[in-house]
mmCIF file of C-alpha atoms in Angstrom:
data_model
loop_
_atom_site.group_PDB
_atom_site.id
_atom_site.type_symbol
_atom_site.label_atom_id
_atom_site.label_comp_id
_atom_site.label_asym_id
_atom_site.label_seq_id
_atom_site.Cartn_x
_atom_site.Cartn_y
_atom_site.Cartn_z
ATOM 1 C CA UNK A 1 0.000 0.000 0.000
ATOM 2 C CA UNK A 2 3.011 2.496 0.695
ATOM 3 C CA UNK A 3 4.758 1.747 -2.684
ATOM 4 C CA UNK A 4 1.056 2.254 -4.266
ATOM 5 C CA UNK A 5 0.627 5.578 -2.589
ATOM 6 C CA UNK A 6 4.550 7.033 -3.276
ATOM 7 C CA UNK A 7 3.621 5.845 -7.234
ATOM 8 C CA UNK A 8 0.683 8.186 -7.094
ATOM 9 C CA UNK A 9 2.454 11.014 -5.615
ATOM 10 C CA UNK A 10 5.131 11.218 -8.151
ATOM 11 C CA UNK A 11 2.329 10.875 -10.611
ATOM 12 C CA UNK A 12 1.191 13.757 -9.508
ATOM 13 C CA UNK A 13 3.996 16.019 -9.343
ATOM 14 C CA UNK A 14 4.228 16.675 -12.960
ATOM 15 C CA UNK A 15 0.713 16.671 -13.405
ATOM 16 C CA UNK A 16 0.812 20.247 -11.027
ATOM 17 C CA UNK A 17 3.919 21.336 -13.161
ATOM 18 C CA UNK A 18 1.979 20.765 -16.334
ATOM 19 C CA UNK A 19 -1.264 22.121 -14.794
ATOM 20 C CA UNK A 20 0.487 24.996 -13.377
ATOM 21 C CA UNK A 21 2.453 26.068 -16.552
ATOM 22 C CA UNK A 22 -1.024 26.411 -18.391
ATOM 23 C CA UNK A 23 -2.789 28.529 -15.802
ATOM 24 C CA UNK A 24 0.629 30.566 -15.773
ATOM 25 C CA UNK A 25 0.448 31.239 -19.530
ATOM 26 C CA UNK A 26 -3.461 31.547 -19.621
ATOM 27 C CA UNK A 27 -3.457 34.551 -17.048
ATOM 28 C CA UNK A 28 -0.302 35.832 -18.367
ATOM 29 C CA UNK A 29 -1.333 36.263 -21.715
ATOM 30 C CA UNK A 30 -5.156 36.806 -21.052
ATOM 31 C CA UNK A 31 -4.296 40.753 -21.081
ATOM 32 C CA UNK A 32 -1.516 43.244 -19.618
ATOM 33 C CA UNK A 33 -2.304 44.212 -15.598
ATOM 34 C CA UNK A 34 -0.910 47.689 -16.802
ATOM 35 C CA UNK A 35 -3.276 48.589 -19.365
ATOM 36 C CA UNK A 36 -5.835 51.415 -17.113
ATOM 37 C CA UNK A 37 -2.680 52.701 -16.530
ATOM 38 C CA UNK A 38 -1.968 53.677 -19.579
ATOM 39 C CA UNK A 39 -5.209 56.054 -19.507
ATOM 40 C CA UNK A 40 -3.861 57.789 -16.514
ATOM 41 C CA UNK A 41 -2.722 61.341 -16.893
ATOM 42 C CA UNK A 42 1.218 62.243 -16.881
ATOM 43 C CA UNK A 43 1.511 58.646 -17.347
ATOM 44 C CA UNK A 44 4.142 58.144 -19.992
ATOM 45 C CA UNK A 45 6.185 55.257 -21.735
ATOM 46 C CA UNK A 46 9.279 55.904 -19.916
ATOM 47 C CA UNK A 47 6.906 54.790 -16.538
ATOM 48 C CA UNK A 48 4.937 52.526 -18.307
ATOM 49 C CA UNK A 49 8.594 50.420 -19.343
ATOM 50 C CA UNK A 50 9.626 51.113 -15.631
ATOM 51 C CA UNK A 51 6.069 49.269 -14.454
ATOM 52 C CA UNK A 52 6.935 46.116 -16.776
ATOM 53 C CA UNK A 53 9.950 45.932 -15.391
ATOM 54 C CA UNK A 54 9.688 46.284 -12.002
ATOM 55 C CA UNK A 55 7.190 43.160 -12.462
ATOM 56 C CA UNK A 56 9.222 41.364 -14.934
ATOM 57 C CA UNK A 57 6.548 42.106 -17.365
ATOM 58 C CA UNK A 58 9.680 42.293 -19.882
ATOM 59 C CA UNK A 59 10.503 38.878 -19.492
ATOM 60 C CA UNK A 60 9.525 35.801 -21.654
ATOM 61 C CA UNK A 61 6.789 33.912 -20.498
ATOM 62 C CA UNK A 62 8.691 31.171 -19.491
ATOM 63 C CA UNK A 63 11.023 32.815 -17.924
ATOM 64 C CA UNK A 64 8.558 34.708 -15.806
ATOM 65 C CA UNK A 65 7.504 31.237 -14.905
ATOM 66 C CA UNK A 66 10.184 29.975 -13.861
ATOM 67 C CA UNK A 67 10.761 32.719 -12.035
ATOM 68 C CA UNK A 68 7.291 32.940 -10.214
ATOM 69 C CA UNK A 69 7.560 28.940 -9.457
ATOM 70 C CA UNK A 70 10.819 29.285 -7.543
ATOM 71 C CA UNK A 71 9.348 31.905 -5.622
ATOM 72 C CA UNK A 72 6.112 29.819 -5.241
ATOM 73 C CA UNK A 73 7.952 26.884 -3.821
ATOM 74 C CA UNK A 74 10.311 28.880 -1.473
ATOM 75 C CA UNK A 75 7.061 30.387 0.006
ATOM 76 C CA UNK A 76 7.057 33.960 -1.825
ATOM 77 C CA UNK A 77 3.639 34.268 -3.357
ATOM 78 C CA UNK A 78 4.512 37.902 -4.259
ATOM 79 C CA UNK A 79 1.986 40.598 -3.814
ATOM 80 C CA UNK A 80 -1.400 42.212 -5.754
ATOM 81 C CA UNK A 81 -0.183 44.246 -8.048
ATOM 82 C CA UNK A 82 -4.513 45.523 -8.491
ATOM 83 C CA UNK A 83 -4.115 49.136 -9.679
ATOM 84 C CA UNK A 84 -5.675 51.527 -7.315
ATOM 85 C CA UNK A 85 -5.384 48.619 -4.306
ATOM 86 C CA UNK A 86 -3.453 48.494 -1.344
ATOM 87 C CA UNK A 87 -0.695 46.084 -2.349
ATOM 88 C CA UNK A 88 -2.008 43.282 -0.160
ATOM 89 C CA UNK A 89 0.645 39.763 0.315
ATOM 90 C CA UNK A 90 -0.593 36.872 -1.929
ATOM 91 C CA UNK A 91 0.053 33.816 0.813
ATOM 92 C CA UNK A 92 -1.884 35.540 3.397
ATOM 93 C CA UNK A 93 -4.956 36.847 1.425
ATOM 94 C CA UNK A 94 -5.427 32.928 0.073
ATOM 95 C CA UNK A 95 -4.711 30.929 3.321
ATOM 96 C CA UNK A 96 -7.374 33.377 5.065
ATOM 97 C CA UNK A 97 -9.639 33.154 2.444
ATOM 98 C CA UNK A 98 -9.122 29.105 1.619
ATOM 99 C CA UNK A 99 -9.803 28.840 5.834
ATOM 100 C CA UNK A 100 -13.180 30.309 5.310
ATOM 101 C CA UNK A 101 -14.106 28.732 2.537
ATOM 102 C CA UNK A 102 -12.921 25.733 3.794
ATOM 103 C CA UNK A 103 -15.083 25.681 7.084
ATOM 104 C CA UNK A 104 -18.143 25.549 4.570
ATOM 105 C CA UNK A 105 -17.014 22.783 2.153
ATOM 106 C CA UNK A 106 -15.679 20.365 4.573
ATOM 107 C CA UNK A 107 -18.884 20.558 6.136
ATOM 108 C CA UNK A 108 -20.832 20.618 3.442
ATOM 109 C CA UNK A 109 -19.217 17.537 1.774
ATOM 110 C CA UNK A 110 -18.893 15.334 4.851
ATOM 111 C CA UNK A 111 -23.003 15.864 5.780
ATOM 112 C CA UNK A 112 -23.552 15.462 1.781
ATOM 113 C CA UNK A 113 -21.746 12.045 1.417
ATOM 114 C CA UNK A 114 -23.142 10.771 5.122
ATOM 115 C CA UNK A 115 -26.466 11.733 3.992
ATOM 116 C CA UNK A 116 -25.999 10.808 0.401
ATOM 117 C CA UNK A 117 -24.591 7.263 0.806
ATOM 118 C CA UNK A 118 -26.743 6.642 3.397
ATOM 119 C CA UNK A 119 -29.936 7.273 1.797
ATOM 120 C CA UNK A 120 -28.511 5.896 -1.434
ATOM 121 C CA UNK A 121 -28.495 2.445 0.167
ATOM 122 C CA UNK A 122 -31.729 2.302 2.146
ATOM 123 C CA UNK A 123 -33.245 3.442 -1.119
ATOM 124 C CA UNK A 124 -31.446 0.307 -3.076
ATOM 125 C CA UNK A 125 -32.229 -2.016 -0.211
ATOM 126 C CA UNK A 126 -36.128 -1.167 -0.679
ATOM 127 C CA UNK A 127 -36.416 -0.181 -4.224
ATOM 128 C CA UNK A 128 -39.571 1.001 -5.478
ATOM 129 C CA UNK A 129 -40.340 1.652 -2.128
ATOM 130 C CA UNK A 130 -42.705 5.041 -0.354
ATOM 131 C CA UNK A 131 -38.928 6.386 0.747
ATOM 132 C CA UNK A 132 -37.061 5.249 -2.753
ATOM 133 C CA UNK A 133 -40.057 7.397 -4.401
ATOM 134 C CA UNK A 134 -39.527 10.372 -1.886
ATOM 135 C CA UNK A 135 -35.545 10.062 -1.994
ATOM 136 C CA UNK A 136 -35.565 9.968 -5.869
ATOM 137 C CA UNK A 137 -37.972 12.645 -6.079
ATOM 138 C CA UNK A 138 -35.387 15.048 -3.741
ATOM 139 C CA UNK A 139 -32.336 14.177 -5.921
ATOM 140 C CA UNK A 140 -33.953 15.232 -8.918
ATOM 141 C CA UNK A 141 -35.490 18.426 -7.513
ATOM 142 C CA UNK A 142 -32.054 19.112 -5.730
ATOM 143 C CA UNK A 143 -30.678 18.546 -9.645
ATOM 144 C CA UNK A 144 -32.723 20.906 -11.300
ATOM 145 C CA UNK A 145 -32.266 23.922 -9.158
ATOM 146 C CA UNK A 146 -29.136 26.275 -10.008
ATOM 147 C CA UNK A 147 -27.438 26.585 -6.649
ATOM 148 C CA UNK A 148 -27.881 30.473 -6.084
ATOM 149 C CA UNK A 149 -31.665 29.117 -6.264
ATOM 150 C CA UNK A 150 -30.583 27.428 -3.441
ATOM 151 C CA UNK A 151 -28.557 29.681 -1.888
ATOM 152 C CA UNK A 152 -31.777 32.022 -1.739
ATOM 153 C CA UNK A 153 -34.433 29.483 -1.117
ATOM 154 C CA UNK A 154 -31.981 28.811 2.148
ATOM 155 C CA UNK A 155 -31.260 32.279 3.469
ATOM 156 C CA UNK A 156 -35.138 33.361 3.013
ATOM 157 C CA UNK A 157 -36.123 30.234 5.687
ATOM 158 C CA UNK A 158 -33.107 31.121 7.915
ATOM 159 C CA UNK A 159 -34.695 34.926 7.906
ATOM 160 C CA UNK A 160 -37.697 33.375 8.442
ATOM 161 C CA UNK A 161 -36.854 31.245 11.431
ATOM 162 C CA UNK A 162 -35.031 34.123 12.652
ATOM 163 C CA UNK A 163 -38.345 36.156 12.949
ATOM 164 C CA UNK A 164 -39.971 33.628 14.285
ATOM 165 C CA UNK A 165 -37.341 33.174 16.958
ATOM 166 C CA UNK A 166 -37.537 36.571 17.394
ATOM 167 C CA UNK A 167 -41.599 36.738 18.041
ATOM 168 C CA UNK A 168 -41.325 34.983 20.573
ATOM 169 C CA UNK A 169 -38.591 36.801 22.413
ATOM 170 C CA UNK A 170 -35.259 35.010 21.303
ATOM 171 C CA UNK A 171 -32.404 36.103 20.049
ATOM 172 C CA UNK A 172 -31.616 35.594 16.207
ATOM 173 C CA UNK A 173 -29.817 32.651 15.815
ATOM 174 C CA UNK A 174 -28.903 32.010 11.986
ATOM 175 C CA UNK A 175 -26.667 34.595 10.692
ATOM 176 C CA UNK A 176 -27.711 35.467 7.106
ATOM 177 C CA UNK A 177 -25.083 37.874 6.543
ATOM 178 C CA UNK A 178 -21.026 36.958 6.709
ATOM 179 C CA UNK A 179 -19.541 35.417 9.733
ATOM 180 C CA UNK A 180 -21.368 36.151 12.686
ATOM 181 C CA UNK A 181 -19.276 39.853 14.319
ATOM 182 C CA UNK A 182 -17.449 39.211 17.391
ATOM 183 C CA UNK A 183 -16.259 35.871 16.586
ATOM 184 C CA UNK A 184 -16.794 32.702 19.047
ATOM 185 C CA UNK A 185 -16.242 33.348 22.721
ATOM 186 C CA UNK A 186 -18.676 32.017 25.800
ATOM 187 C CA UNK A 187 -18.849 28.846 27.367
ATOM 188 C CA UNK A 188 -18.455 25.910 25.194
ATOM 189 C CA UNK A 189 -22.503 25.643 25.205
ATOM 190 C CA UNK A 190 -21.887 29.219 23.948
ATOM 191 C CA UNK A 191 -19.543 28.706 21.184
ATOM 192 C CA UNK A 192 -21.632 25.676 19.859
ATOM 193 C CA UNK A 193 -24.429 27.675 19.812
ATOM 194 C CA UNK A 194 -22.804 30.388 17.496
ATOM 195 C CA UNK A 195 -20.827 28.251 15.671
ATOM 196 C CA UNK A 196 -23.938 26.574 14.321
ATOM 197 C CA UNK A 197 -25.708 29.578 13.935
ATOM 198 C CA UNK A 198 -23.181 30.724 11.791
ATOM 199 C CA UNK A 199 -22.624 27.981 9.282
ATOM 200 C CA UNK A 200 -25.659 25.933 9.080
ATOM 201 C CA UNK A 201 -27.491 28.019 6.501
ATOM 202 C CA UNK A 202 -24.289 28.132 3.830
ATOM 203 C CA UNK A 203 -23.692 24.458 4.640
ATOM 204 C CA UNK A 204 -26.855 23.172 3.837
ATOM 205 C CA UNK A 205 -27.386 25.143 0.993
ATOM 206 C CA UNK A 206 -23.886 23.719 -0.578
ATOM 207 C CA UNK A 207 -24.497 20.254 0.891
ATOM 208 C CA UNK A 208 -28.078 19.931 -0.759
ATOM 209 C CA UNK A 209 -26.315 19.746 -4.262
ATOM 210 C CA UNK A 210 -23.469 17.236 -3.446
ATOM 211 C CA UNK A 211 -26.506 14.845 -1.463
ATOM 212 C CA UNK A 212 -28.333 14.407 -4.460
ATOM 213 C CA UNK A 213 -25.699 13.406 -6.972
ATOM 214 C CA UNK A 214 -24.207 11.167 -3.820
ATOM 215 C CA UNK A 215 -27.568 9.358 -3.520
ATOM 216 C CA UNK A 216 -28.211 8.834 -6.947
ATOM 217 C CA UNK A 217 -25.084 7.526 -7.198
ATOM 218 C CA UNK A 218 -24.733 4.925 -4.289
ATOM 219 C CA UNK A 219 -28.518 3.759 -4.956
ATOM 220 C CA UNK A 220 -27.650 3.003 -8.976
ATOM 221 C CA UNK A 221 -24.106 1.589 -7.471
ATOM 222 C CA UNK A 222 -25.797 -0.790 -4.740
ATOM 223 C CA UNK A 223 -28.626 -1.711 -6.919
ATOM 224 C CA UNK A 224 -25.971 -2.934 -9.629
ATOM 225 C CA UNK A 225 -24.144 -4.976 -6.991
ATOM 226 C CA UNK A 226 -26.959 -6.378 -5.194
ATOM 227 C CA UNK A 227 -28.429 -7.947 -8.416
ATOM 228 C CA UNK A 228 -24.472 -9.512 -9.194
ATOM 229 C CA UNK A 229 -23.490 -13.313 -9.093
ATOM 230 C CA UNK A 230 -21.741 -13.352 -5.969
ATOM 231 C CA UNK A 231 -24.134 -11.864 -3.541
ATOM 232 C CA UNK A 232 -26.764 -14.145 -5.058
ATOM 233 C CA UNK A 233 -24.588 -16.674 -4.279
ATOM 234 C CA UNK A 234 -23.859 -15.205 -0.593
ATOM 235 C CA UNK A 235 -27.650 -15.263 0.030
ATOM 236 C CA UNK A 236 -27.915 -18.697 -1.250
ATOM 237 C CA UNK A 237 -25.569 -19.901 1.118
ATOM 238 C CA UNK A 238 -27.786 -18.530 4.030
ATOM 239 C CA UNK A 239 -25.980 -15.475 4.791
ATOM 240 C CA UNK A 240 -27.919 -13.506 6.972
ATOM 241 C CA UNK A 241 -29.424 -9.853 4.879
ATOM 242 C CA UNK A 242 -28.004 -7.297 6.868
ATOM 243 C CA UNK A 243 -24.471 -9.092 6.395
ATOM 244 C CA UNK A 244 -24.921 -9.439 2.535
ATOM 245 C CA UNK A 245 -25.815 -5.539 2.344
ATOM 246 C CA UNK A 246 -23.158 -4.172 4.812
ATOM 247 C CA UNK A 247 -20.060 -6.759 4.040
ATOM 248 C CA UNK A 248 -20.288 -7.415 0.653
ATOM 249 C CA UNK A 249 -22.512 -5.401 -1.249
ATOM 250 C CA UNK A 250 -21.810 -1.927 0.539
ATOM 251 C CA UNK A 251 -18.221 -1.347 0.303
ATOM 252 C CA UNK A 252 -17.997 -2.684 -3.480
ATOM 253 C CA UNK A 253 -20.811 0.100 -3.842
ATOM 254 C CA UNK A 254 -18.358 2.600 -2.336
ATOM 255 C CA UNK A 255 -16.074 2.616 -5.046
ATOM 256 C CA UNK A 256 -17.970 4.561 -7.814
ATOM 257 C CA UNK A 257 -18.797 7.361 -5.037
ATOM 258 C CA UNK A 258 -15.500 7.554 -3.896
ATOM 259 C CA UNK A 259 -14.705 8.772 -7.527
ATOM 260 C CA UNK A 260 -17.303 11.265 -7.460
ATOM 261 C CA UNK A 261 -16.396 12.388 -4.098
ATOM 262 C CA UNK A 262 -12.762 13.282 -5.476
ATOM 263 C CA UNK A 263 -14.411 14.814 -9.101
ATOM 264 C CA UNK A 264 -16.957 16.840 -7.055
ATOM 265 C CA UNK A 265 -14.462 19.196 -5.532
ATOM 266 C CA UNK A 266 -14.115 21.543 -8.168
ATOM 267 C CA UNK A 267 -17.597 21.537 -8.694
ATOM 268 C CA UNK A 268 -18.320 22.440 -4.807
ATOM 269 C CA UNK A 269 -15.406 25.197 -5.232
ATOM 270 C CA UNK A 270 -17.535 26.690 -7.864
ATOM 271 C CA UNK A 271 -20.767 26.392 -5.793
ATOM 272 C CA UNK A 272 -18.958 27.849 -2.565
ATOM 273 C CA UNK A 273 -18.483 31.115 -4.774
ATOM 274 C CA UNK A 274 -22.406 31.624 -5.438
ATOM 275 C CA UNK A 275 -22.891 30.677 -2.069
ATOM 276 C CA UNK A 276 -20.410 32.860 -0.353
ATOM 277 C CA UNK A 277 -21.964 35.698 -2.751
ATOM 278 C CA UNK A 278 -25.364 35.134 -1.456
ATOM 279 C CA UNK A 279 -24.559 34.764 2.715
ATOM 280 C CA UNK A 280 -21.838 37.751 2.316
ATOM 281 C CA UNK A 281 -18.899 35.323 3.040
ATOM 282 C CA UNK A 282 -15.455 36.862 1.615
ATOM 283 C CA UNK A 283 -13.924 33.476 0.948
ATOM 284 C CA UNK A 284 -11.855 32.472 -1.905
ATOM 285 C CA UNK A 285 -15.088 32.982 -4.151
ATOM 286 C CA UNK A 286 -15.022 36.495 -3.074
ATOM 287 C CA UNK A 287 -11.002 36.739 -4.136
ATOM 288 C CA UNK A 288 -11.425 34.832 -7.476
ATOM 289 C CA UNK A 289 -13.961 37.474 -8.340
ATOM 290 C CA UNK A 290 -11.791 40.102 -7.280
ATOM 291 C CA UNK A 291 -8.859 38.561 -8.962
ATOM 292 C CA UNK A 292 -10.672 38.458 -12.396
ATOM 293 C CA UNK A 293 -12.303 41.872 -11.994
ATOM 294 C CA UNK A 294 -9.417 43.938 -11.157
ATOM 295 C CA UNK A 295 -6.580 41.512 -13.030
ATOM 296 C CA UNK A 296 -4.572 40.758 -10.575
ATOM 297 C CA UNK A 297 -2.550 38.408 -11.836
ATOM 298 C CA UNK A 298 -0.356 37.196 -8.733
ATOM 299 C CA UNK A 299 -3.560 36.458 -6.890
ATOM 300 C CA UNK A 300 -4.707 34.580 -9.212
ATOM 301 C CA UNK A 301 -2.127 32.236 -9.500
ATOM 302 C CA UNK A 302 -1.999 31.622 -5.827
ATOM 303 C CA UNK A 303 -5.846 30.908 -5.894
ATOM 304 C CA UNK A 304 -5.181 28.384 -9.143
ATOM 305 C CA UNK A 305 -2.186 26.913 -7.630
ATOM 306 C CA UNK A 306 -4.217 26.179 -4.367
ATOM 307 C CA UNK A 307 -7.050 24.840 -6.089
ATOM 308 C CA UNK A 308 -5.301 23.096 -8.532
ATOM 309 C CA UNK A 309 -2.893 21.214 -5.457
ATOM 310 C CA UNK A 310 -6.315 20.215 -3.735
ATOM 311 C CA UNK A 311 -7.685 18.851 -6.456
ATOM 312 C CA UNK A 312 -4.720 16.768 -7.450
ATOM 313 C CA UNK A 313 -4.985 15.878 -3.704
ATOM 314 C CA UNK A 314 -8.482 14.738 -3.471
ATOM 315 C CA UNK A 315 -7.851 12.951 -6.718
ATOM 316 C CA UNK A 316 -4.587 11.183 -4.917
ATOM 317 C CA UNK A 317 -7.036 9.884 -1.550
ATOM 318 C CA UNK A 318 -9.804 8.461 -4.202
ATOM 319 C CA UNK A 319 -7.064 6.795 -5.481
ATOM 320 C CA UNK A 320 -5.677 5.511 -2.009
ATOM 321 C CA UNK A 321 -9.827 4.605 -1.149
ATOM 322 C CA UNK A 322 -9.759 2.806 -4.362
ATOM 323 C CA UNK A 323 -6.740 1.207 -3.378
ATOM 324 C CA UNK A 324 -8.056 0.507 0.584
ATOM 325 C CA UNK A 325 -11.788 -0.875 -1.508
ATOM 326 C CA UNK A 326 -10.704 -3.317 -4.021
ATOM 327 C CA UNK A 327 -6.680 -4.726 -3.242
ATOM 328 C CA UNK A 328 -6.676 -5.485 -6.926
ATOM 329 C CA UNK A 329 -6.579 -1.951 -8.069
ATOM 330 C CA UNK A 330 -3.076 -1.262 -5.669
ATOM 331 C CA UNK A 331 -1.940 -4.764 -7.238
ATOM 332 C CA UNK A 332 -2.640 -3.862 -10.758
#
């Protein structure tokens, strides 16, 4: 299992250099960062030339590559160069923004594939059942909807159950609007309290859209493997149901999701950035957009190279579940 996992690191080294070059040349040649300034009065060429080279604007592409991937690796992320911004550090502005993003997704994508898998497999185990019907009928709904649909649909019950909460002489408990001021201080009753308040409603609202396509896809997998030769052949041999379903059936039914769970990422990523629009959250949605609006090409490296590394990671544990699922893969 070690030698299997080193293999699919160094697999994946050169897949980040390769993926990395492209973003590099995409955003360096998408347009020139100091193009307003050229409409800037007393601006002339002789600044203009001093601006691209002060930022190695000069430079080949690949050279500027190079350069910026040394400095990546050594831990320099340079700075915004945003004209008309503060000049703000790269490495800071991502980690801080990647933490609060990351508080959402994690807990978004662990409730979606508990949820997901789970109902997945009660829905297999009594097909054409009242609940199969009900669960179906939530994963396609859940399909259909764009998620700032469900971004809103979310926030307008939280507001909701905030007035109602506060009818009846409570205090508000789901914040609708960015993380909840003040932070979380109090007695540990205190910070629960808050710190559920705080990120149910974005939570659910990304978890809704990962739960369907998990259910759908655990109750097609676990359907296909309960209708295969060898658990017919476990149940003819007397095996109890419950051990057929949970020992043989359930983790070869894991495999497929465990796939998805890895290819979903980027798709969540993209989700989080309509969500964190809608709630007010200034996570790295809120810095992509920034990025792209005001062309800020170091910061938008550092978000590609981040999301980029963590989807080649995710990638690297489905293969390593893969591996853990079925010892022929590892052996192959």
């Amino acid at each position: 299992m070690i030698r299997y996992i080193i293999r699919r690191l160094l697999i994946s080294i050169p897949i980040l250099l390769i993926g990395s070059f492209a973003c590099y040349v995409l955003v360096a040649t998408a347009g020139n960062p100091l193009a307003e300034m050229r409409f800037r009065p007393g601006v002339t060429e002789a600044d203009l030339k001093a601006a691209e080279v002060a930022l190695g604007l000069d430079k080949p592409v690949f050279v500027r590559y190079w350069n910026w991937l040394a400095d990546f690796l050594s831990g320099d992320w340079g700075q915004s160069i945003a004209l008309g911004q503060a000049k703000t550090a790269v490495f800071p502005a991502v980690t801080d923004a990647l933490w609060t993003t990351g508080r959402l997704v994690i807990g978004a994508e662990l409730l979606a594939l508990t949820l997901g898998v789970s109902v997945g497999v009660l829905a297999a185990v009594r097909q054409y059942s009242i609940f199969d019907y009900l669960a179906t009928s939530t994963a396609f709904l859940m399909f259909s909807m764009p998620i700032f649909c469900v971004a809103v649909i979310v926030k307008n019950y939280g507001i909701q159950f905030n007035n109602v909460l506060e009818s009846m002489g409570l205090d508000r408990w789901l914040t609708t609007a960015g993380p909840r001021p003040g932070g979380f201080s109090g007695s540990f009753g205190e910070v629960i309290f808050k710190y559920t308040g705080t990120f149910l409603l974005p939570t659910v609202a990304l978890m809704l859209i990962s739960f369907a396509a998990y259910s759908r896809f655990e109750r097609a997998s676990m359907l296909e493997i309960l209708h295969s030769d060898f658990v017919r052949t476990a149940r003819a041999k007397g095996i109890s149901q419950s051990r057929v379903i949970f020992k043989h059936a359930f983790r070869n039914a894991l495999i497929p999701v465990s796939t998805l769970f890895s290819l979903n990422f980027g798709a969540v990523l993209s989700g989080a950035i309509i969500t964190e629009t809608v709630f007010g959250w200034a996570g790295m949605g809120t810095l992509l957009v920034n990025s792209v609006r005001q062309f800020d090409p170091p910061m938008l490296m550092g978000w590609l190279a981040v999301t980029a590394t963590l989807i080649v990671l995710f990638n690297l544990i489905a293969d390593v579940v893969y591996g853990i699922l079925d010892p022929r893969i590892r052996l192959g």
